[in-house]
mmCIF file of C-alpha atoms and ligand atoms in Angstrom:
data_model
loop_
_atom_site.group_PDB
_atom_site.id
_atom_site.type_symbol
_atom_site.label_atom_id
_atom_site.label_comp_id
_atom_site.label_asym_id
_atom_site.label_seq_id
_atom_site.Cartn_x
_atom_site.Cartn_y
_atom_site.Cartn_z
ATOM 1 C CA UNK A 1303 -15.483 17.937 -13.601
ATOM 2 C CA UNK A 1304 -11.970 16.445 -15.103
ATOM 3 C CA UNK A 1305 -11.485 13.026 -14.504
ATOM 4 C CA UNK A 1306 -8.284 14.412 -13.549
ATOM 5 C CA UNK A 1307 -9.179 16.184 -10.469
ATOM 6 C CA UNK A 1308 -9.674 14.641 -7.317
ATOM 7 C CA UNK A 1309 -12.958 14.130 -5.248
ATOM 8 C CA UNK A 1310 -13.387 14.391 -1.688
ATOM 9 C CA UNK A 1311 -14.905 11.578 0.398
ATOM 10 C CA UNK A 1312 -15.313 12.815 4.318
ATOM 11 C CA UNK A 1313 -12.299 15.299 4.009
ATOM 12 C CA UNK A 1314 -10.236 12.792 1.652
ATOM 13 C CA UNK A 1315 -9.139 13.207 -1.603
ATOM 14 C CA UNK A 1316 -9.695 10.614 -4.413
ATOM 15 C CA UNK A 1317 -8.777 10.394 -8.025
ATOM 16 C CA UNK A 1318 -11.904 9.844 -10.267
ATOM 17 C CA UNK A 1319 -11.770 6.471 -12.097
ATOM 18 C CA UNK A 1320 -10.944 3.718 -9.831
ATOM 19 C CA UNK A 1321 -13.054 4.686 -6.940
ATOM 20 C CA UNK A 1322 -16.193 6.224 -6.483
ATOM 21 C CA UNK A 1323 -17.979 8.146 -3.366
ATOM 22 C CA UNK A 1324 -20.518 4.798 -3.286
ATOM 23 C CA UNK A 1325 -17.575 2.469 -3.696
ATOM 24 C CA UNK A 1326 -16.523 3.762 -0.264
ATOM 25 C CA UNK A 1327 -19.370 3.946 1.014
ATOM 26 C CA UNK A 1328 -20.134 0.457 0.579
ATOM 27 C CA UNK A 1329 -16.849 -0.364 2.337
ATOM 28 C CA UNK A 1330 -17.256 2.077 5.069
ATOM 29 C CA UNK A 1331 -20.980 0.763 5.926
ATOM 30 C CA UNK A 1332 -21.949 -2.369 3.925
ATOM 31 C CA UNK A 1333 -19.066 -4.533 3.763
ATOM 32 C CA UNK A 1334 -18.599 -7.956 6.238
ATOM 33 C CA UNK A 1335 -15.466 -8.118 6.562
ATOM 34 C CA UNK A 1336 -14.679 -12.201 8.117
ATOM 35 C CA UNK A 1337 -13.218 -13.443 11.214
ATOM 36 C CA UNK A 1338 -10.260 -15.038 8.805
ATOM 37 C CA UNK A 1339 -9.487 -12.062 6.623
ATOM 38 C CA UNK A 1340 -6.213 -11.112 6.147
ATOM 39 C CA UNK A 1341 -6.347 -7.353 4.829
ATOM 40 C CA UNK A 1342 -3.250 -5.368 3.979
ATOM 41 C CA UNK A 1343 -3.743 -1.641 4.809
ATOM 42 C CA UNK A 1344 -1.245 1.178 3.846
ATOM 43 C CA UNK A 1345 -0.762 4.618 2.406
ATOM 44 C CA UNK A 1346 -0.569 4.192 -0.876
ATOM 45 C CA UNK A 1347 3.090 3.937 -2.374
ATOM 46 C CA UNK A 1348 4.733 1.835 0.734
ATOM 47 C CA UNK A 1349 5.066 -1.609 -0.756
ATOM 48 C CA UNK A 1350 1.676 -2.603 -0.944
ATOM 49 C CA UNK A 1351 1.626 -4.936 -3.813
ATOM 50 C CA UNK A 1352 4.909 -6.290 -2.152
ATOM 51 C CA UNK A 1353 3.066 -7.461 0.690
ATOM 52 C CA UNK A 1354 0.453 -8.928 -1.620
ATOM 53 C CA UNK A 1355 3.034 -11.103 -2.954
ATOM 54 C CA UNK A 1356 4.490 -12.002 0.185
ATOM 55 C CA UNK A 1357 0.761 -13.260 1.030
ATOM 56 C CA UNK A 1358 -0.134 -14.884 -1.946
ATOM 57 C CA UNK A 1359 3.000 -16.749 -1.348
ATOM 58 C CA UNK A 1360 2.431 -18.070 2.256
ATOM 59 C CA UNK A 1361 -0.712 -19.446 1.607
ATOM 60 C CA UNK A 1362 0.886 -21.365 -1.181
ATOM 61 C CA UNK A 1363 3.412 -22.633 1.070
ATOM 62 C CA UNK A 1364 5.594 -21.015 -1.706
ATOM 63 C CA UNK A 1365 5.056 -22.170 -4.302
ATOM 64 C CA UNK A 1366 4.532 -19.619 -7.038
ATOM 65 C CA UNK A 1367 1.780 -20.955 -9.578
ATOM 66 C CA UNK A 1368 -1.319 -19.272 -7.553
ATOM 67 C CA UNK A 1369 0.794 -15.837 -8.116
ATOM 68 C CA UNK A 1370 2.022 -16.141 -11.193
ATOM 69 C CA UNK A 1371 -1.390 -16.946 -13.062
ATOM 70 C CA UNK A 1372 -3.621 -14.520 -11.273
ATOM 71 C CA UNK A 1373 -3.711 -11.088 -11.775
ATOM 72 C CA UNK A 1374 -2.647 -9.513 -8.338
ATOM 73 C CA UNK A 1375 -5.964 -7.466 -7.552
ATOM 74 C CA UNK A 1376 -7.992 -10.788 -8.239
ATOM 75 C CA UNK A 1377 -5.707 -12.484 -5.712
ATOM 76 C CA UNK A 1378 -5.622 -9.894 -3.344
ATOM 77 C CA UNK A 1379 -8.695 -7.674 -4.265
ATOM 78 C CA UNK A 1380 -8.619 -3.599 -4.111
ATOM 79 C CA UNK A 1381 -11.687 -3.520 -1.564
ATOM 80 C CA UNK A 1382 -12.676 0.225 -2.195
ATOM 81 C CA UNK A 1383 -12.262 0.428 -5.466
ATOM 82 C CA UNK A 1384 -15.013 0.395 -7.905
ATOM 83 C CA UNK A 1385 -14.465 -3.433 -9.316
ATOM 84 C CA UNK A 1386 -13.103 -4.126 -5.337
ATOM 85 C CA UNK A 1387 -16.708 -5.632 -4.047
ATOM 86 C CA UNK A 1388 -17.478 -7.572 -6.845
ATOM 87 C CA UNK A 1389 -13.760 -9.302 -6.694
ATOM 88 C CA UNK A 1390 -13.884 -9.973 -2.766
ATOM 89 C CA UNK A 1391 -17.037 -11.464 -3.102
ATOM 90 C CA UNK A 1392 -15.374 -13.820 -6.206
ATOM 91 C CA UNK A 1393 -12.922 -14.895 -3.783
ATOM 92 C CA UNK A 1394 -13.985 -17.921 -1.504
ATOM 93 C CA UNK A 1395 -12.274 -17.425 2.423
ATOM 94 C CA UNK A 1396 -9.943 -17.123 3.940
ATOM 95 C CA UNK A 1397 -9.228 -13.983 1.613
ATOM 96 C CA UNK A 1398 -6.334 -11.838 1.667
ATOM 97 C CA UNK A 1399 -7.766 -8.133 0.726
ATOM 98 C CA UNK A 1400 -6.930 -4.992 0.356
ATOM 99 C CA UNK A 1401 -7.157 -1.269 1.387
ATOM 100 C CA UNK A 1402 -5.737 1.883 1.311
ATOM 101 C CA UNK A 1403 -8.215 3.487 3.431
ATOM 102 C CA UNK A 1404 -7.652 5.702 6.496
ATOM 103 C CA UNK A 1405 -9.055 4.322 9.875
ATOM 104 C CA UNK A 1406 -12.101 6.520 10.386
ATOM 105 C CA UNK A 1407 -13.126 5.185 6.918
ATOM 106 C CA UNK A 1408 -12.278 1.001 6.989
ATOM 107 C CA UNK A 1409 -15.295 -0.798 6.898
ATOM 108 C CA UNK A 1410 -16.935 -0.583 10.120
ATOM 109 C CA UNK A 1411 -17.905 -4.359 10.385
ATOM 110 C CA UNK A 1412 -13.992 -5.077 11.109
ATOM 111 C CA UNK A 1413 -14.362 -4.202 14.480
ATOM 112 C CA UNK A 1414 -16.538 -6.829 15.591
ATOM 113 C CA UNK A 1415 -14.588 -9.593 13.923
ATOM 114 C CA UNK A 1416 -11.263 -11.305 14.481
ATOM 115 C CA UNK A 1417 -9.660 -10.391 11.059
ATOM 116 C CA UNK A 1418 -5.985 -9.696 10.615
ATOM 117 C CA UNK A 1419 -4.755 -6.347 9.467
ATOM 118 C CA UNK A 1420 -0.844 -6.271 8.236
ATOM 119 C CA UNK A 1421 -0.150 -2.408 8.379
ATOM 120 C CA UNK A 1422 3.173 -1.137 6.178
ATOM 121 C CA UNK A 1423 4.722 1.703 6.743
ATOM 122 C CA UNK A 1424 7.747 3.390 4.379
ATOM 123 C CA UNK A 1425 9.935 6.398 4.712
ATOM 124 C CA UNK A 1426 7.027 8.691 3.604
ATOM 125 C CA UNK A 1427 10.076 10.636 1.816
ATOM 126 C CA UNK A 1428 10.595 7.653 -0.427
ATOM 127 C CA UNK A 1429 6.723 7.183 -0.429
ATOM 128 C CA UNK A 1430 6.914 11.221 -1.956
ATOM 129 C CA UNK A 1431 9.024 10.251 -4.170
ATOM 130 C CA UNK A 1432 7.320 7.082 -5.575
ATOM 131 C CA UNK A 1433 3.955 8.761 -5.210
ATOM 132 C CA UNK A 1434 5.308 11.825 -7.561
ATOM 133 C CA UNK A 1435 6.299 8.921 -10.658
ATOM 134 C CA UNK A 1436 2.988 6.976 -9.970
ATOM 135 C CA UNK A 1437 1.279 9.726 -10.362
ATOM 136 C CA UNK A 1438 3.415 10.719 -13.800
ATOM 137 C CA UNK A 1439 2.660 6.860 -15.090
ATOM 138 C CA UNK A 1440 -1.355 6.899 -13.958
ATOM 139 C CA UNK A 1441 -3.301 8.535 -16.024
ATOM 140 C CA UNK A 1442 -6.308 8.403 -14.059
ATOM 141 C CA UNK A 1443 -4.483 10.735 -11.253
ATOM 142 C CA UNK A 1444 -4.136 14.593 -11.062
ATOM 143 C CA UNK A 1445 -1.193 15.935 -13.072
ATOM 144 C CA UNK A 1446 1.430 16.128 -9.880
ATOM 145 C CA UNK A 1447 3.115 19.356 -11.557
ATOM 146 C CA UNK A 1448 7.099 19.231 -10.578
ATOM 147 C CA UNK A 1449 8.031 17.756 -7.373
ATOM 148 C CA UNK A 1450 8.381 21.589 -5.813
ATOM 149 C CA UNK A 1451 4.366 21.666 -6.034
ATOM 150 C CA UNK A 1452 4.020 17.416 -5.175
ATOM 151 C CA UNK A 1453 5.928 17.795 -2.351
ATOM 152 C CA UNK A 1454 3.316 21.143 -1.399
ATOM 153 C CA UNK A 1455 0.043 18.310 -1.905
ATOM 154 C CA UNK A 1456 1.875 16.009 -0.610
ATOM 155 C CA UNK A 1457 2.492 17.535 2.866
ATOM 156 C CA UNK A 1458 -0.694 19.322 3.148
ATOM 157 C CA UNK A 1459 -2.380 15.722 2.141
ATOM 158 C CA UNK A 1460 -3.929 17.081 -0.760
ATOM 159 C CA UNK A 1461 -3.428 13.893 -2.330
ATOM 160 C CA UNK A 1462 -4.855 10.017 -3.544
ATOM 161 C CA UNK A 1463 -5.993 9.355 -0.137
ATOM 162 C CA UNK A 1464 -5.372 12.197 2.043
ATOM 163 C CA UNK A 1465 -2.742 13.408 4.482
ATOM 164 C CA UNK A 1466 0.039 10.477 5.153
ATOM 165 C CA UNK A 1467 0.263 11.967 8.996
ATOM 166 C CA UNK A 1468 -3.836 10.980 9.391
ATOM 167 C CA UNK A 1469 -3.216 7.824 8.047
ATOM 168 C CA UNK A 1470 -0.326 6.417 9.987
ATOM 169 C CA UNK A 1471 -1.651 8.364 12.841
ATOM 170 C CA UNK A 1472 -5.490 6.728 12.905
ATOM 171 C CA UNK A 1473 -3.814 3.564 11.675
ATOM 172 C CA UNK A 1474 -0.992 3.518 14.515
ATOM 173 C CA UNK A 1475 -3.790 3.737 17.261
ATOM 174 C CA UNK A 1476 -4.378 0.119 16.697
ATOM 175 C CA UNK A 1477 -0.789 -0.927 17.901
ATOM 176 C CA UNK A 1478 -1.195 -3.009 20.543
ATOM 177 C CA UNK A 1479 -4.570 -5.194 19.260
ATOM 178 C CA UNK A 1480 -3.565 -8.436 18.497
ATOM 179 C CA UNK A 1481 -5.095 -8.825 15.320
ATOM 180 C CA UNK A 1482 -3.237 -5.804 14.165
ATOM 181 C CA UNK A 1483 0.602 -6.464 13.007
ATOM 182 C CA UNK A 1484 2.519 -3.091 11.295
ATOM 183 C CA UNK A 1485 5.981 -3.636 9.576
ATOM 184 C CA UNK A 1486 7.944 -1.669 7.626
ATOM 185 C CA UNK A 1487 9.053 -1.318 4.013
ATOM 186 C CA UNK A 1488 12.661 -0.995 5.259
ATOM 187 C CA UNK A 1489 12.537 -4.123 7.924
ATOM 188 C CA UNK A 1490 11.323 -5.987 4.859
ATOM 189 C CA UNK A 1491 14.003 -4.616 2.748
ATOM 190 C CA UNK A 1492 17.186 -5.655 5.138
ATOM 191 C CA UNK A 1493 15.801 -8.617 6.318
ATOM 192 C CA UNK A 1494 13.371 -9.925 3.942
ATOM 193 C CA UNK A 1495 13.727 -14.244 5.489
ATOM 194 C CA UNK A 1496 13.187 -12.970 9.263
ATOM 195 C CA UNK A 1497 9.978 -10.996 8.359
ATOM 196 C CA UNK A 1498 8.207 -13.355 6.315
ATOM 197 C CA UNK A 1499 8.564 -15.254 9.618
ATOM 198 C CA UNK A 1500 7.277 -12.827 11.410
ATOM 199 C CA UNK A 1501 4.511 -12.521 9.416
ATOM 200 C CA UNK A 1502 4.371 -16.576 9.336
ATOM 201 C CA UNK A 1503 3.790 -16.276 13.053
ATOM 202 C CA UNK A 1504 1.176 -13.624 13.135
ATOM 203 C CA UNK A 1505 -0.794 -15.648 10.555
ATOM 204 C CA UNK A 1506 -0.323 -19.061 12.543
ATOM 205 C CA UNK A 1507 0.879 -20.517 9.526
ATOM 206 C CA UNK A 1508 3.510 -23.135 9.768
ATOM 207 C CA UNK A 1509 5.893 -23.256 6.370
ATOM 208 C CA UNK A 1510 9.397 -25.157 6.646
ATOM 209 C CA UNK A 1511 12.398 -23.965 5.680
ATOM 210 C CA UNK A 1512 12.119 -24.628 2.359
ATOM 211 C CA UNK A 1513 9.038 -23.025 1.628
ATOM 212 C CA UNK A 1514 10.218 -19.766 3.739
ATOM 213 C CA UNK A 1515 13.210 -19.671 0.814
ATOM 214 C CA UNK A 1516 11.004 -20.050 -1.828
ATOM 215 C CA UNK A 1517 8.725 -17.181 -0.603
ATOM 216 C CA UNK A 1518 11.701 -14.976 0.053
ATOM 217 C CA UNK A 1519 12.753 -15.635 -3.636
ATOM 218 C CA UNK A 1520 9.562 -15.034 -5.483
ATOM 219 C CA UNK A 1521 9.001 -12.146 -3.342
ATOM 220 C CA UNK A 1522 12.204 -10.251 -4.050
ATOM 221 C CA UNK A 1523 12.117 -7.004 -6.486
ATOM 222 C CA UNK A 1524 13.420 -8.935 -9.192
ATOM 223 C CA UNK A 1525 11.377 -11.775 -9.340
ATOM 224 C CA UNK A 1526 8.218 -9.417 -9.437
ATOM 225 C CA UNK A 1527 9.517 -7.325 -12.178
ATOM 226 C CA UNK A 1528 9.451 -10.683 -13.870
ATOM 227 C CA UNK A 1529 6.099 -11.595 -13.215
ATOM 228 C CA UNK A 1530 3.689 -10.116 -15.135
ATOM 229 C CA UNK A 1531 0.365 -10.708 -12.737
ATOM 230 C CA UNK A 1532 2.055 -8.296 -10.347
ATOM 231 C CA UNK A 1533 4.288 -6.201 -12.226
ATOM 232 C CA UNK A 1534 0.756 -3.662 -13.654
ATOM 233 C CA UNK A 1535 2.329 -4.288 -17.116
ATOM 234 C CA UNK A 1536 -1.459 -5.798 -18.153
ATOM 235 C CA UNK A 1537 -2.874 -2.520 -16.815
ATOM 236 C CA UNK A 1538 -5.182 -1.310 -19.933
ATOM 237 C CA UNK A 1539 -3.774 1.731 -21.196
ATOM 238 C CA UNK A 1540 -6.909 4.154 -20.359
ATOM 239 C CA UNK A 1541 -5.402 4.411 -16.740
ATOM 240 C CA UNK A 1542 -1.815 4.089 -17.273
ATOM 241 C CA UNK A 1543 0.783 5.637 -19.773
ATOM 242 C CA UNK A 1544 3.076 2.365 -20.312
ATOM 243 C CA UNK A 1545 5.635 5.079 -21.953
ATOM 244 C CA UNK A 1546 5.920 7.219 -18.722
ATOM 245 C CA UNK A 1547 7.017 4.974 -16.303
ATOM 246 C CA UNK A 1548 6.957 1.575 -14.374
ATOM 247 C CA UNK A 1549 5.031 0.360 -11.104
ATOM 248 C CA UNK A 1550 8.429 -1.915 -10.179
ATOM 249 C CA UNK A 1551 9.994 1.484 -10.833
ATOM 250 C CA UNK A 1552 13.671 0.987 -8.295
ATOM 251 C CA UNK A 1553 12.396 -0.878 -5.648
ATOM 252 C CA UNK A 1554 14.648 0.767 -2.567
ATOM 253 C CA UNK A 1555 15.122 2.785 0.290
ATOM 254 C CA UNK A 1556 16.607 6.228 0.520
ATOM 255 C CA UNK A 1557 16.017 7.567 -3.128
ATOM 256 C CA UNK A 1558 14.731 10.115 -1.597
ATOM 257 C CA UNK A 1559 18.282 12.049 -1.628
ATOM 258 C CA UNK A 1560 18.352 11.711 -5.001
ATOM 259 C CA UNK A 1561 15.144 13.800 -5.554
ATOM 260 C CA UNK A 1562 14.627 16.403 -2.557
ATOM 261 C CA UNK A 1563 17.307 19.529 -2.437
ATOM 262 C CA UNK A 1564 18.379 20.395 1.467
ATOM 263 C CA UNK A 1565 15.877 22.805 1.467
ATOM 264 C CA UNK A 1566 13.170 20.852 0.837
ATOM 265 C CA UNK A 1567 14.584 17.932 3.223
ATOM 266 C CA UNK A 1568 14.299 20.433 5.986
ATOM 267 C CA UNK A 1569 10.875 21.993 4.822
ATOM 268 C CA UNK A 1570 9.902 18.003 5.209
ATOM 269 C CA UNK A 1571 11.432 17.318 8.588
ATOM 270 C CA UNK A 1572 10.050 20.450 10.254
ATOM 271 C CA UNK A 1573 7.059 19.365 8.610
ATOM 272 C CA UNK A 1574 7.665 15.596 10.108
ATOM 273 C CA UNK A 1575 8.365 16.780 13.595
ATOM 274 C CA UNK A 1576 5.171 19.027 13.696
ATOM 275 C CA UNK A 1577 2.521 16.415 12.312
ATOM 276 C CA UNK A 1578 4.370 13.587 14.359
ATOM 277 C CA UNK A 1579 5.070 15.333 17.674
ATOM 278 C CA UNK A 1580 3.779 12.891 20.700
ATOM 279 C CA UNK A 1581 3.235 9.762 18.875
ATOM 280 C CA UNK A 1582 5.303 7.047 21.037
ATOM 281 C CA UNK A 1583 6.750 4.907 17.648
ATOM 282 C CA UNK A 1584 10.526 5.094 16.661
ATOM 283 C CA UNK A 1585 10.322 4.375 12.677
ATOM 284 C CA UNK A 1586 13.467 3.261 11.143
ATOM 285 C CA UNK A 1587 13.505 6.372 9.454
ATOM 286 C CA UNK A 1588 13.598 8.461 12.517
HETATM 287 P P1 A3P B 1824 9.389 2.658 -5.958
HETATM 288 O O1 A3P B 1824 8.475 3.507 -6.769
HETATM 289 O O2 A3P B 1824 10.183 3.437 -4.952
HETATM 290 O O3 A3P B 1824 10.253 1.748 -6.786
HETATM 291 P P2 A3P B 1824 2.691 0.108 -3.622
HETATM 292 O O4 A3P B 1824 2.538 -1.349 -3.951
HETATM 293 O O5 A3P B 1824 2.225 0.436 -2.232
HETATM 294 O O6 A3P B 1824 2.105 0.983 -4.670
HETATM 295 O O7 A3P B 1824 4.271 0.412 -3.555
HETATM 296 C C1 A3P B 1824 5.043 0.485 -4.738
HETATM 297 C C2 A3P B 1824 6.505 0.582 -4.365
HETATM 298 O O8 A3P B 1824 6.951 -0.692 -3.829
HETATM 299 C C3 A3P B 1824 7.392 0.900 -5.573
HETATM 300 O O9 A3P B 1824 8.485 1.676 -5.066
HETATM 301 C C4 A3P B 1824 7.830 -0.515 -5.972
HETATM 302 O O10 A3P B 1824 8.987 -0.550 -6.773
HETATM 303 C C5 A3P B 1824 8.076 -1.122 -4.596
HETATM 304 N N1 A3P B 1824 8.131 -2.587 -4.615
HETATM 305 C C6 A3P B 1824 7.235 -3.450 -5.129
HETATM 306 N N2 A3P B 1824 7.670 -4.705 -4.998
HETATM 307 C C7 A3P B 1824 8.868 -4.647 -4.366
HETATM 308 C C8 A3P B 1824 9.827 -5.628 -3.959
HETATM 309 N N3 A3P B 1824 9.649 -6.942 -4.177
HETATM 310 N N4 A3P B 1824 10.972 -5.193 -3.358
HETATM 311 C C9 A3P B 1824 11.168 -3.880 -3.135
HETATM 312 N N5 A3P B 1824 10.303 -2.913 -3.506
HETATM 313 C C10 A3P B 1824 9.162 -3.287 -4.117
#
């Protein structure tokens, strides 16, 4: 098989090369997740690596030397992917992980535990969007074709980690828990200060006003353009094509309308409104 086809793991499609069926498998079965884990979870493409900054940041109390001479999946390991074990168990708690897993395949051992799961959720048609130029830069994923036939995958979740309607869906069912906190890309964009507080508060950390600032101002889009542990410009060049594109590609809200014709923004919203019927959450998006 092409390294450029996807697998499926329990009805989920994965891209060959940076995870493997037993790499999820340990996760799903194997893995102790502990009591003071911190573990981002999100569909892939909603400002996950943002988030990791954000983290990386508050338990520096801001200051940016931890981020900016660590390599961001060291920091904040990848669980599920294949080098994701190996760099959790490198990192001495309380750790701030990973995962882009859906629910009914996070590692089962975080159920009996008190660990902290941030959940992010983004306009899923800007996570299309930023999903269809990943997938042009990686060269480890599927060729996505034009958007026309992305947008197809994408709303039939026959992509990197499935349908984004499972996800938020399985995910969403842990609203409520109070070791379970979900934010959005677009909260974080408008009002960057008030929800690294939030997220201060859901941590129990304590940072003064100073060291808030200095998080907000490491974490904002330029800043991690700039810094070169976060920025995937040290990714080896057998997974991505450094001449096709940029992880801190534009870093906003609402590009969507420069990509999707009417048609297909009404192809997505009847799509939406199908998948999405009876769940009780008003994104921003909505
Ligand atoms: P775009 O491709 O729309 O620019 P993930 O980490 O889940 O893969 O998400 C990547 C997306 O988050 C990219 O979106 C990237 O530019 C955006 N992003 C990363 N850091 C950001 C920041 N500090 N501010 C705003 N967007 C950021």
């Amino acid at each position: 098989m092409s390294s450029r086809e996807y697998f499926t793991y329990k009805g989920v499609s994965f891209p060959h090369g940076a995870v493997t069926a037993k790499s999820i498998f340990q996760m799903e079965n194997e893995f102790q997740i502990l009591d003071d884990d911190v573990i981002i979870v999100t569909y892939p493409k909603s400002g996950t690596i943002w988030m990791a900054e954000i983290l990386g940041l508050i338990k520096q109390k801001g200051d940016p030397t931890w981020n900016h001479n660590l390599i961001t999946w060291k920091r904040s390991p990848w669980i599920e992917s294949i080098t994701g074990l190996e760099n959790a168990l490198l990192n001495p708690p309380p750790r701030i992980l990973l995962s882009h897993l859906q629910f009914h395949l996070f590692p089962k051992s975080f159920l009996q535990t008190k660990a902290k799961v941030i959940y992010i959720l983004r306009n899923p048609k800007d996570v299309l969007v930023s999903f269809y130029h990943f997938s042009i830069f990686m060269k480890i994923f599927p060729d996505p074709g034009s958007l026309e036939e992305f947008l197809e995958k994408f709303l039939s979740g026959n992509v990197h980690y499935g349908s984004w309607f499972d996800h938020v869906k399985g995910w969403m069912e842990m609203k409520g828990s109070p070791n379970f906190f979900f934010i959005t890309y677009e909260e974080l964009q408008q009002d960057l200060r008030g929800c690294v507080k939030k997220i201060c508060h859901f941590l129990g950390k304590e940072l003064n006003s100073q060291q808030i600032d200095s998080v907000v101002e490491y974490a904002t889009f330029q800043k991690m353009k700039e810094n070169k542990m976060s920025n995937f410009s040290l990714m080896p060049d057998n997974i991505v094509d450094h001449k096709k594109g940029r992880f801190m590609r534009k870093g906003i809200s609402g590009d969507w309308k420069n990509h999707l014709t009417a048609a297909q923004n009404e192809y997505f919203d009847r799509v939406y409104r199908e998948n999405m019927q009876g769940m009780n959450t008003t994104f921003p998006w909505d």
